[in-house]
């Protein structure tokens, strides 16, 4: 949520900031700005605009005098509004009163009203409605010749969460940044440093990065980097080598990141399986869990916590842990977890699922789980993310960067990883080697199953276009198809703005069926599984109310044909794997509906990737 870039070094700071902000635009895209330093007159210039980075870039062309040379340091921001509308005034960077200090901020300052009142009483004037502006004035008020000390003192007065970057005309070439609850990554490269809220803004310049911990304050001048704590004690943080390729964060010939990421699924799933499957023993090896067979055999209960798409993946995971390992499992909305004072028995295992590894509610659930003594495992995609680091153990998805705001490859990778974990846990319990082998073999087929759905893209597009102008849609399913239905509805509504609801197939008649008529299509994942007959009954109920029914059914299963208006075919596979091809078909359906409706697919309105506020 929101993106920060800061730069210190000798290169063209304006273009580095803009290209970093473009990489971060998926995190927030309602307004943007930069603060640049001109050494010859020791002045900061701030350019801000409502709208996207392209608008910012145009404003920079217009507003920055060609004769002025900006160098040595700068900061930039792309915003997802929390306090105050997405206007130019509310865009970051924010000035201090004397225009000597500029600040960009991600997060929420909870006590900003109180601080603002104090600053106003001292004669400070505010030009935005944001909580963030107080930081700029507060740093000015605390400044006594040392920028890092001023930032440290100012931060001490703030309650809430922040990732910030600060520059001052009094400290040419220096960027001070800090984090508490909102990520900051420091890219190290010869005689320059690039600071950002996300590695994607950094990888084109360097792959050597340091992830700040909460409470860290970094002071970078050119290539010199010093990290201190809030009590000004120097600390050492290990650098990590990022293995992302710049190509992975480009669209690679696809119209949208979302479509590219849908197509990456066979490869991403293959990477997540590589080296983990053990066909001989019918099990899976996941070293990052750091659990012995004895530990796994003792787990009395699994608590899964996540938000959004990751939550629906967790629902599938719950079925896996109960079906394969016989361990009672619950999936909880991460946002509720810490407020409900959950019961965590000794030896309980908590699994936090988060693509970004930065979702504020999921992170809070992790902290609550750790505090209550659970063994906490993270399932994250972003290496070095806060949840991955704080959980301290878990499994990475290795799905590659997900830039499209709508999560796609992360969902299928998450459920693949949970199937792996459930087999591994199951083998310490009742799951036999023979059944384990069958499951491992089926998992090995997942990339090929995913690829087979992608071959149906043209057919799915035609069906999507047929229903693209509907106002409402339902997705219904039972068993493993229930979470798949929920995810299908979420995907459709978030990128196409078509109102869509996911329901258990049997629940429709307990109320929502009242909404069905010939204008409301119902999408029904109904693979050739034992409960198919019951779902066919639910399809008939929908058709009796004149709703068009679109089935997602197994290739060659002709039982479905008479009960639907359109069919999307998926390959025959085991029940536990079926959510993968079904959800890929739903992703393509949502994509082509959104495209036909002319929507901004990669950056849907009001959304942002990585929700780092509560
Ligand atoms: C939907 C979507 C969101 C995320 C949710 C959790 O397409 O992307 O619902 O799944 O915000 O994000 P992570 O997985 O990063 O914790």
XYZ file of C-alpha atoms and ligand atoms in Angstrom:
630
model
C 0.000 0.000 0.000
C 1.692 3.200 -1.192
C 5.208 3.006 -2.547
C 8.379 4.772 -1.455
C 11.631 5.288 -3.351
C 14.660 7.203 -2.141
C 18.006 7.627 -3.871
C 21.447 8.874 -2.936
C 24.298 8.795 -5.434
C 25.559 10.436 -8.571
C 23.105 9.156 -11.187
C 20.103 11.048 -12.615
C 17.926 11.040 -9.529
C 14.682 12.127 -11.250
C 14.649 9.249 -13.699
C 15.658 6.718 -11.021
C 12.783 7.832 -8.809
C 10.235 7.766 -11.632
C 11.295 4.334 -12.851
C 11.213 3.017 -9.265
C 7.754 4.514 -8.748
C 6.512 2.881 -11.954
C 7.581 -0.478 -10.504
C 5.735 0.338 -7.302
C 2.609 1.699 -8.928
C 0.791 -1.583 -8.299
C 0.988 -0.773 -4.580
C -1.078 2.397 -4.858
C -1.856 4.634 -7.741
C -4.114 7.532 -6.908
C -1.486 10.294 -6.633
C 2.280 10.625 -6.669
C 5.168 12.980 -6.149
C 8.918 13.498 -5.878
C 11.247 15.804 -3.958
C 14.512 16.591 -5.746
C 17.601 18.473 -4.616
C 19.439 21.090 -6.631
C 22.978 21.420 -5.141
C 23.810 24.772 -6.742
C 21.098 26.654 -4.833
C 20.757 24.080 -1.994
C 16.996 23.867 -2.510
C 14.403 21.139 -2.623
C 11.825 21.127 -5.393
C 8.642 19.114 -4.923
C 6.459 18.029 -7.841
C 3.154 16.323 -7.027
C 0.084 15.299 -8.923
C -3.149 13.421 -8.465
C -3.341 10.424 -10.795
C -0.696 7.984 -11.913
C 3.057 7.968 -12.409
C 2.589 8.890 -16.078
C 0.875 12.097 -14.873
C 3.716 12.751 -12.448
C 6.275 12.266 -15.179
C 4.410 14.749 -17.415
C 4.232 17.281 -14.561
C 7.971 16.878 -13.951
C 8.651 17.629 -17.629
C 6.494 20.728 -17.402
C 7.430 22.070 -13.993
C 11.124 21.328 -13.524
C 13.311 24.054 -15.019
C 15.559 22.511 -17.684
C 18.408 24.755 -16.527
C 18.406 23.367 -12.992
C 20.516 20.329 -12.194
C 18.981 17.909 -9.713
C 21.347 15.389 -8.205
C 22.768 13.616 -5.165
C 19.462 12.733 -3.437
C 15.707 12.561 -3.829
C 12.597 10.806 -2.600
C 9.366 9.760 -4.335
C 5.988 8.285 -3.439
C 2.952 6.693 -5.065
C -0.117 6.866 -2.869
C -3.144 4.809 -1.888
C -5.249 7.298 0.036
C -6.109 6.661 3.686
C -6.383 10.133 5.273
C -7.669 12.683 2.779
C -8.757 12.421 -0.846
C -6.278 11.594 -3.631
C -5.540 15.247 -4.438
C -2.309 16.989 -5.330
C -2.205 18.628 -1.893
C -2.494 15.283 -0.133
C 0.107 13.597 -2.358
C 3.573 13.050 -0.861
C 6.324 14.254 -0.353
C 5.267 16.648 2.377
C 7.315 19.708 3.236
C 8.365 20.889 6.617
C 7.271 24.429 7.417
C 10.638 25.901 6.390
C 10.714 23.865 3.148
C 14.096 22.439 4.134
C 12.882 18.907 4.855
C 10.736 16.586 2.704
C 9.136 13.342 3.862
C 7.352 10.405 2.240
C 5.365 8.019 4.415
C 3.568 4.678 4.172
C 1.348 3.536 7.033
C -0.945 5.313 9.456
C -0.058 7.727 12.246
C -2.740 7.042 14.825
C -1.982 10.026 17.090
C -1.607 12.530 14.247
C -4.563 14.682 15.374
C -2.979 15.222 18.765
C 0.451 16.011 17.254
C -1.121 18.298 14.675
C -2.925 20.252 17.401
C 0.379 20.641 19.257
C 2.204 21.805 16.113
C -0.568 24.210 15.116
C -0.357 25.734 18.593
C 3.360 26.256 17.945
C 2.598 28.144 14.703
C 2.992 25.377 12.119
C 0.570 25.514 9.203
C -0.662 22.455 7.359
C -1.382 22.226 3.665
C -2.853 18.718 3.461
C -5.456 16.558 5.190
C -3.004 13.710 5.651
C -1.691 12.155 8.821
C 1.757 12.047 7.167
C 2.363 15.797 7.054
C 2.852 15.895 10.823
C 6.069 13.899 10.373
C 7.671 16.607 8.229
C 6.867 19.364 10.722
C 7.840 17.230 13.676
C 11.264 16.426 12.159
C 11.795 20.151 11.613
C 10.818 20.852 15.214
C 13.209 18.163 16.517
C 16.118 19.207 14.249
C 19.284 20.373 15.985
C 21.906 19.831 13.308
C 21.660 16.025 12.968
C 18.996 14.698 10.593
C 19.065 11.134 11.882
C 18.748 12.321 15.471
C 15.810 14.556 14.484
C 14.056 11.660 12.742
C 14.725 9.359 15.712
C 13.265 11.860 18.178
C 10.264 12.572 15.955
C 9.492 8.877 15.489
C 9.537 8.387 19.214
C 6.474 10.644 19.441
C 4.467 8.750 16.813
C 1.963 5.983 17.449
C 0.988 3.802 14.522
C 2.849 2.348 11.584
C 5.353 3.865 9.224
C 7.859 3.339 6.518
C 9.402 6.758 5.828
C 12.161 8.410 3.853
C 13.402 11.894 4.681
C 15.798 14.363 3.034
C 16.982 17.797 4.093
C 18.762 20.637 2.292
C 21.138 20.779 5.263
C 22.357 17.239 4.472
C 23.026 17.047 0.733
C 23.357 13.471 -0.478
C 21.794 11.861 2.597
C 18.538 9.920 2.828
C 17.261 8.818 6.234
C 14.627 6.076 6.244
C 12.926 4.096 8.976
C 10.349 1.379 9.427
C 7.773 0.251 11.912
C 5.097 -2.012 10.511
C 5.614 -0.902 6.911
C 8.517 -2.359 4.933
C 11.700 -0.577 3.910
C 14.355 -2.280 1.809
C 17.821 -0.845 1.221
C 19.518 -1.628 -2.096
C 23.317 -1.565 -1.904
C 25.285 -0.712 -4.999
C 28.861 0.656 -5.168
C 28.678 4.377 -4.430
C 24.905 4.701 -4.455
C 21.996 3.485 -2.316
C 18.416 3.058 -3.354
C 15.805 2.776 -0.651
C 12.295 1.515 -1.333
C 9.228 -0.025 0.190
C 9.543 -3.040 -2.091
C 12.411 -4.783 -3.889
C 10.745 -4.410 -7.267
C 11.834 -0.741 -7.290
C 15.414 -1.790 -6.635
C 16.213 -4.927 -8.660
C 16.981 -3.131 -11.897
C 19.912 -1.339 -10.143
C 21.042 -3.932 -7.625
C 20.130 -7.376 -6.323
C 21.984 -6.904 -3.031
C 19.440 -5.731 -0.464
C 18.994 -5.322 3.269
C 15.514 -5.671 4.791
C 15.107 -3.309 7.727
C 13.566 -4.658 10.924
C 10.889 -2.742 12.809
C 12.579 0.041 14.761
C 15.541 0.329 12.362
C 16.634 3.716 11.056
C 18.963 3.793 8.071
C 21.155 6.732 7.095
C 22.547 6.467 3.575
C 24.967 8.846 1.907
C 26.086 7.616 -1.497
C 27.271 4.077 -0.857
C 27.723 4.569 2.916
C 24.944 2.966 4.884
C 24.497 2.980 8.626
C 21.617 1.324 10.457
C 20.723 2.277 14.010
C 17.943 1.400 16.423
C 15.503 3.845 17.975
C 17.997 4.212 20.830
C 20.687 5.209 18.287
C 22.683 1.989 18.740
C 24.339 0.854 15.484
C 23.140 -2.586 14.285
C 24.218 -4.916 11.510
C 21.634 -6.446 9.180
C 22.674 -9.133 6.737
C 22.346 -8.423 3.039
C 20.217 -10.783 0.938
C 20.732 -11.545 -2.734
C 17.432 -11.226 -4.623
C 17.029 -13.826 -7.345
C 14.331 -11.970 -9.305
C 15.087 -11.107 -12.841
C 14.153 -7.707 -14.276
C 12.255 -9.618 -17.017
C 9.998 -11.042 -14.336
C 8.719 -7.598 -13.504
C 8.017 -6.661 -17.140
C 4.854 -7.578 -19.036
C 6.799 -9.753 -21.475
C 4.510 -9.160 -24.467
C 1.226 -9.670 -22.587
C -1.334 -6.865 -22.455
C -1.460 -6.985 -18.677
C 0.570 -8.311 -15.768
C -2.512 -10.273 -14.718
C -2.613 -12.189 -18.000
C 1.125 -12.770 -17.888
C 0.867 -14.086 -14.338
C -2.067 -16.356 -15.250
C 0.148 -17.794 -18.000
C 3.114 -18.173 -15.678
C 1.248 -20.692 -13.542
C 2.570 -23.916 -15.083
C 6.163 -22.708 -14.621
C 5.519 -21.201 -11.177
C 3.872 -24.390 -9.935
C 6.715 -26.494 -11.339
C 9.219 -24.339 -9.433
C 7.225 -24.754 -6.210
C 7.294 -28.545 -6.598
C 10.893 -28.927 -7.735
C 13.042 -30.903 -5.333
C 10.208 -31.296 -2.830
C 8.356 -34.414 -3.971
C 9.584 -37.825 -2.789
C 7.842 -40.451 -4.842
C 9.674 -43.359 -3.231
C 8.399 -42.678 0.269
C 5.165 -41.055 -0.875
C 5.951 -37.843 0.943
C 7.209 -34.297 0.524
C 10.322 -32.585 1.876
C 9.960 -29.018 3.097
C 13.098 -28.085 4.992
C 11.942 -24.574 5.869
C 9.319 -25.934 8.290
C 12.050 -27.118 10.639
C 9.701 -29.716 12.160
C 10.706 -33.277 13.015
C 8.281 -36.146 12.303
C 7.673 -36.218 16.069
C 6.743 -32.510 16.046
C 4.373 -33.056 13.136
C 2.774 -36.132 14.696
C 1.996 -34.152 17.850
C 0.154 -31.230 16.219
C -3.351 -31.291 17.748
C -4.852 -28.512 15.637
C -3.996 -26.225 12.769
C -5.130 -22.617 12.637
C -4.847 -20.954 9.254
C -5.014 -17.165 9.042
C -5.091 -14.998 5.929
C -6.976 -12.299 4.025
C -8.738 -12.143 0.653
C -7.580 -14.608 -1.970
C -5.072 -16.064 0.483
C -7.998 -16.707 2.846
C -9.771 -18.729 0.158
C -6.546 -20.657 -0.425
C -6.561 -21.295 3.332
C -10.056 -22.771 3.058
C -8.712 -25.290 0.571
C -5.787 -25.881 2.944
C -8.178 -26.639 5.809
C -9.728 -29.412 3.704
C -6.257 -30.793 2.891
C -5.086 -30.911 6.509
C -8.289 -32.596 7.615
C -8.551 -34.978 4.622
C -4.899 -36.056 4.313
C -3.497 -35.623 7.787
C -6.604 -35.985 9.940
C -5.648 -32.827 11.847
C -8.591 -30.596 12.820
C -8.027 -27.295 11.006
C -9.702 -23.904 11.165
C -9.337 -21.016 8.797
C -9.683 -17.580 10.360
C -9.995 -14.098 8.915
C -6.657 -12.617 9.918
C -8.372 -9.285 10.642
C -10.436 -10.934 13.383
C -7.767 -13.154 14.837
C -6.125 -10.930 17.391
C -9.339 -9.230 18.428
C -11.094 -12.514 19.197
C -8.563 -13.744 21.747
C -8.364 -17.108 20.014
C -7.829 -20.348 21.908
C -4.442 -21.848 21.012
C -3.722 -25.203 22.629
C -0.130 -26.300 23.380
C 1.668 -27.655 20.282
C -0.913 -25.985 17.975
C 0.361 -24.996 14.604
C -0.599 -21.704 13.054
C -0.138 -21.153 9.328
C -0.163 -17.590 8.032
C -0.741 -17.368 4.284
C 0.277 -14.179 2.503
C 1.554 -13.608 -1.006
C 3.183 -10.295 -0.106
C 4.171 -11.304 3.404
C 3.295 -7.734 4.441
C -0.484 -7.760 4.975
C -1.016 -5.868 8.237
C -3.813 -8.068 9.579
C -2.010 -11.308 8.764
C 1.166 -9.987 10.347
C -0.771 -9.059 13.488
C -2.230 -12.587 13.559
C 1.307 -14.016 13.313
C 2.397 -11.913 16.275
C -0.644 -13.001 18.305
C 0.040 -16.650 17.439
C 3.697 -16.361 18.449
C 2.733 -14.651 21.688
C 0.292 -17.422 22.531
C 2.967 -20.055 21.996
C 1.836 -21.534 18.675
C 4.336 -22.936 16.209
C 3.868 -20.332 13.495
C 4.616 -21.155 9.859
C 4.500 -18.626 7.037
C 3.476 -19.400 3.475
C 4.736 -16.354 1.583
C 5.833 -15.501 -1.903
C 8.009 -12.465 -1.262
C 11.378 -13.586 0.043
C 12.505 -11.628 3.090
C 9.012 -10.233 3.707
C 8.033 -9.364 7.257
C 5.714 -12.334 7.821
C 8.325 -14.749 6.471
C 10.949 -13.256 8.755
C 8.819 -12.963 11.881
C 7.338 -16.449 11.544
C 10.924 -17.595 11.172
C 9.876 -20.842 9.486
C 7.614 -21.843 6.662
C 7.577 -22.348 2.931
C 8.176 -19.918 0.108
C 5.944 -20.173 -2.951
C 8.735 -19.373 -5.431
C 6.033 -18.163 -7.821
C 8.040 -15.103 -8.893
C 6.871 -11.505 -8.430
C 3.127 -10.935 -8.638
C 2.527 -7.399 -9.895
C -1.103 -7.536 -11.098
C -3.228 -6.364 -8.188
C -5.540 -9.366 -8.538
C -3.757 -12.373 -7.114
C -3.550 -15.306 -9.550
C -0.429 -17.454 -9.529
C -0.044 -16.958 -5.781
C -3.412 -18.680 -5.150
C -2.572 -21.831 -7.105
C 0.938 -21.880 -5.622
C -0.458 -21.473 -2.092
C -2.785 -24.425 -2.390
C -0.052 -26.526 -3.984
C 2.224 -25.760 -1.021
C -0.545 -26.623 1.444
C -1.164 -29.934 -0.338
C 2.565 -30.607 0.049
C 2.441 -29.749 3.748
C -0.677 -31.851 4.331
C 0.926 -34.883 2.674
C 4.050 -34.384 4.770
C 2.045 -34.060 7.997
C -0.224 -36.942 6.917
C 2.733 -39.305 6.435
C 3.592 -38.888 10.129
C 0.047 -40.088 10.853
C -2.490 -42.284 9.033
C -1.584 -41.509 5.425
C -0.083 -44.677 3.954
C 2.954 -44.751 1.678
C 0.772 -46.073 -1.157
C -1.784 -43.249 -0.912
C 1.050 -40.737 -0.353
C 2.678 -41.953 -3.591
C -0.569 -41.485 -5.542
C -0.933 -37.984 -4.215
C 2.673 -37.063 -4.905
C 2.281 -38.341 -8.486
C -0.873 -36.281 -8.899
C 0.887 -33.195 -7.552
C 3.670 -33.704 -10.076
C 1.016 -33.412 -12.833
C -0.194 -30.010 -11.588
C 1.917 -27.884 -14.016
C 0.658 -29.902 -16.979
C -2.953 -29.646 -15.717
C -2.563 -25.876 -15.410
C -1.112 -25.665 -18.932
C -4.081 -27.623 -20.333
C -6.534 -24.996 -19.008
C -4.521 -22.208 -20.628
C -4.999 -23.958 -23.965
C -8.730 -23.282 -23.552
C -8.161 -19.529 -23.328
C -9.830 -18.677 -26.647
C -13.003 -20.604 -25.712
C -13.111 -19.012 -22.264
C -12.759 -15.570 -23.862
C -15.794 -16.164 -26.090
C -17.917 -17.252 -23.096
C -16.687 -14.325 -20.990
C -17.595 -11.845 -23.730
C -21.078 -13.349 -23.981
C -21.796 -12.524 -20.318
C -19.624 -9.433 -19.977
C -22.487 -6.949 -19.776
C -24.348 -8.658 -16.915
C -24.743 -6.617 -13.735
C -24.621 -9.523 -11.315
C -23.272 -13.061 -11.235
C -23.159 -15.967 -8.812
C -20.479 -18.607 -8.376
C -21.577 -21.763 -6.572
C -19.781 -24.943 -5.621
C -19.547 -27.658 -2.992
C -16.638 -29.471 -1.323
C -13.338 -28.307 -2.788
C -15.346 -26.295 -5.291
C -16.838 -24.078 -2.569
C -13.641 -22.060 -1.923
C -13.018 -22.153 -5.680
C -16.443 -20.507 -6.169
C -15.643 -17.830 -3.588
C -12.346 -17.068 -5.294
C -14.009 -16.936 -8.734
C -16.490 -14.336 -7.473
C -13.752 -12.257 -5.843
C -11.658 -12.248 -9.021
C -14.601 -11.183 -11.156
C -15.793 -8.353 -8.925
C -12.390 -6.853 -8.215
C -11.249 -6.454 -11.796
C -14.500 -6.145 -13.786
C -16.632 -4.339 -11.144
C -19.444 -6.783 -11.956
C -21.241 -7.585 -8.735
C -20.494 -11.247 -8.049
C -21.211 -13.470 -5.083
C -19.731 -16.822 -4.167
C -21.972 -19.282 -2.325
C -22.025 -22.887 -1.316
C -24.192 -24.567 -3.949
C -26.605 -25.816 -1.308
C -26.917 -22.394 0.353
C -28.420 -20.665 -2.650
C -31.901 -21.794 -1.801
C -31.596 -20.397 1.718
C -31.992 -16.853 0.440
C -29.910 -15.656 -2.524
C -31.911 -17.666 -5.057
C -34.438 -14.814 -4.779
C -32.043 -12.750 -6.924
C -31.851 -15.157 -9.839
C -33.438 -14.415 -13.197
C -32.468 -14.510 -16.856
C -30.047 -11.585 -16.371
C -27.966 -13.246 -13.651
C -25.469 -15.865 -14.866
C -24.411 -18.581 -12.437
C -20.926 -20.051 -12.794
C -20.699 -23.575 -11.435
C -17.432 -25.504 -11.016
C -18.640 -29.094 -11.252
C -15.769 -31.492 -12.003
C -16.483 -35.189 -12.391
C -16.413 -35.995 -8.659
C -18.780 -38.035 -6.470
C -20.808 -34.981 -5.344
C -21.411 -33.927 -8.961
C -25.009 -35.190 -8.940
C -25.920 -32.886 -6.101
C -24.366 -29.893 -7.841
C -26.247 -30.781 -11.032
C -29.422 -30.552 -8.901
C -28.390 -27.015 -7.874
C -27.722 -26.120 -11.521
C -31.265 -27.234 -12.355
C -32.601 -25.011 -9.580
C -30.821 -22.036 -11.184
C -32.052 -22.826 -14.669
C -35.603 -23.196 -13.374
C -35.262 -19.502 -12.395
C -34.062 -18.788 -15.973
C -30.476 -18.001 -14.935
C -27.932 -18.916 -17.594
C -25.567 -21.545 -16.157
C -21.883 -21.727 -17.094
C -20.362 -25.005 -15.963
C -16.667 -25.618 -15.384
C -16.584 -29.346 -16.023
C -14.208 -32.210 -16.734
C -13.198 -32.929 -20.315
C -15.315 -35.740 -21.717
C -17.945 -35.609 -18.948
C -21.171 -35.441 -20.966
C -23.449 -35.652 -17.885
C -23.181 -31.891 -17.535
C -24.086 -30.889 -21.093
C -27.859 -30.918 -20.677
C -27.794 -28.808 -17.526
C -25.933 -25.709 -18.613
C -25.806 -23.042 -21.294
C -22.017 -22.960 -21.690
C -19.175 -25.220 -20.615
C -15.563 -24.454 -19.803
C -13.574 -27.691 -19.867
C -10.774 -28.604 -17.472
C -8.607 -31.732 -17.518
C -9.541 -34.816 -15.508
C -7.684 -34.771 -12.175
C -7.888 -35.860 -8.564
C -10.439 -34.031 -6.399
C -7.771 -32.301 -4.291
C -6.054 -30.839 -7.352
C -9.296 -29.713 -9.034
C -9.361 -26.196 -7.461
C -6.233 -25.379 -9.492
C -7.632 -25.817 -13.017
C -11.012 -24.460 -11.913
C -9.532 -21.266 -10.504
C -7.301 -20.771 -13.554
C -10.443 -20.996 -15.732
C -12.153 -18.459 -13.438
C -9.145 -16.132 -13.640
C -9.304 -16.156 -17.444
C -13.079 -15.665 -17.327
C -12.709 -12.641 -15.019
C -9.878 -11.254 -17.135
C -11.839 -11.361 -20.384
C -15.021 -10.000 -18.782
C -12.975 -7.081 -17.411
C -11.316 -6.543 -20.791
C -14.660 -6.513 -22.595
C -15.906 -3.939 -20.069
C -12.867 -1.738 -20.687
C -11.571 -1.941 -17.110
C -8.078 -1.098 -15.883
C -7.198 -4.700 -15.176
C -3.828 -4.395 -13.454
C -4.848 -1.460 -11.309
C -8.523 -1.823 -10.385
C -10.119 1.212 -8.787
C -9.792 1.611 -5.018
C -7.451 -1.380 -4.675
C -3.752 -1.763 -4.031
C -1.433 -4.703 -3.789
C -0.148 -5.485 -0.328
C -2.548 -4.104 2.278
C -0.257 -2.785 4.978
C -2.957 -0.933 6.922
C -5.642 -2.495 9.131
C -7.327 -10.467 -4.426
C -6.144 -10.140 -3.666
C -6.286 -9.857 -2.222
C -5.110 -10.468 -1.440
C -5.186 -10.039 0.027
C -4.110 -10.699 0.855
O -7.016 -10.760 -5.735
O -5.066 -10.077 -4.192
O -7.506 -10.304 -1.727
O -5.165 -11.849 -1.549
O -5.063 -8.651 0.114
O -2.847 -10.382 0.364
P -1.569 -11.217 0.768
O -1.731 -12.584 0.201
O -0.431 -10.469 0.186
O -1.556 -11.264 2.265
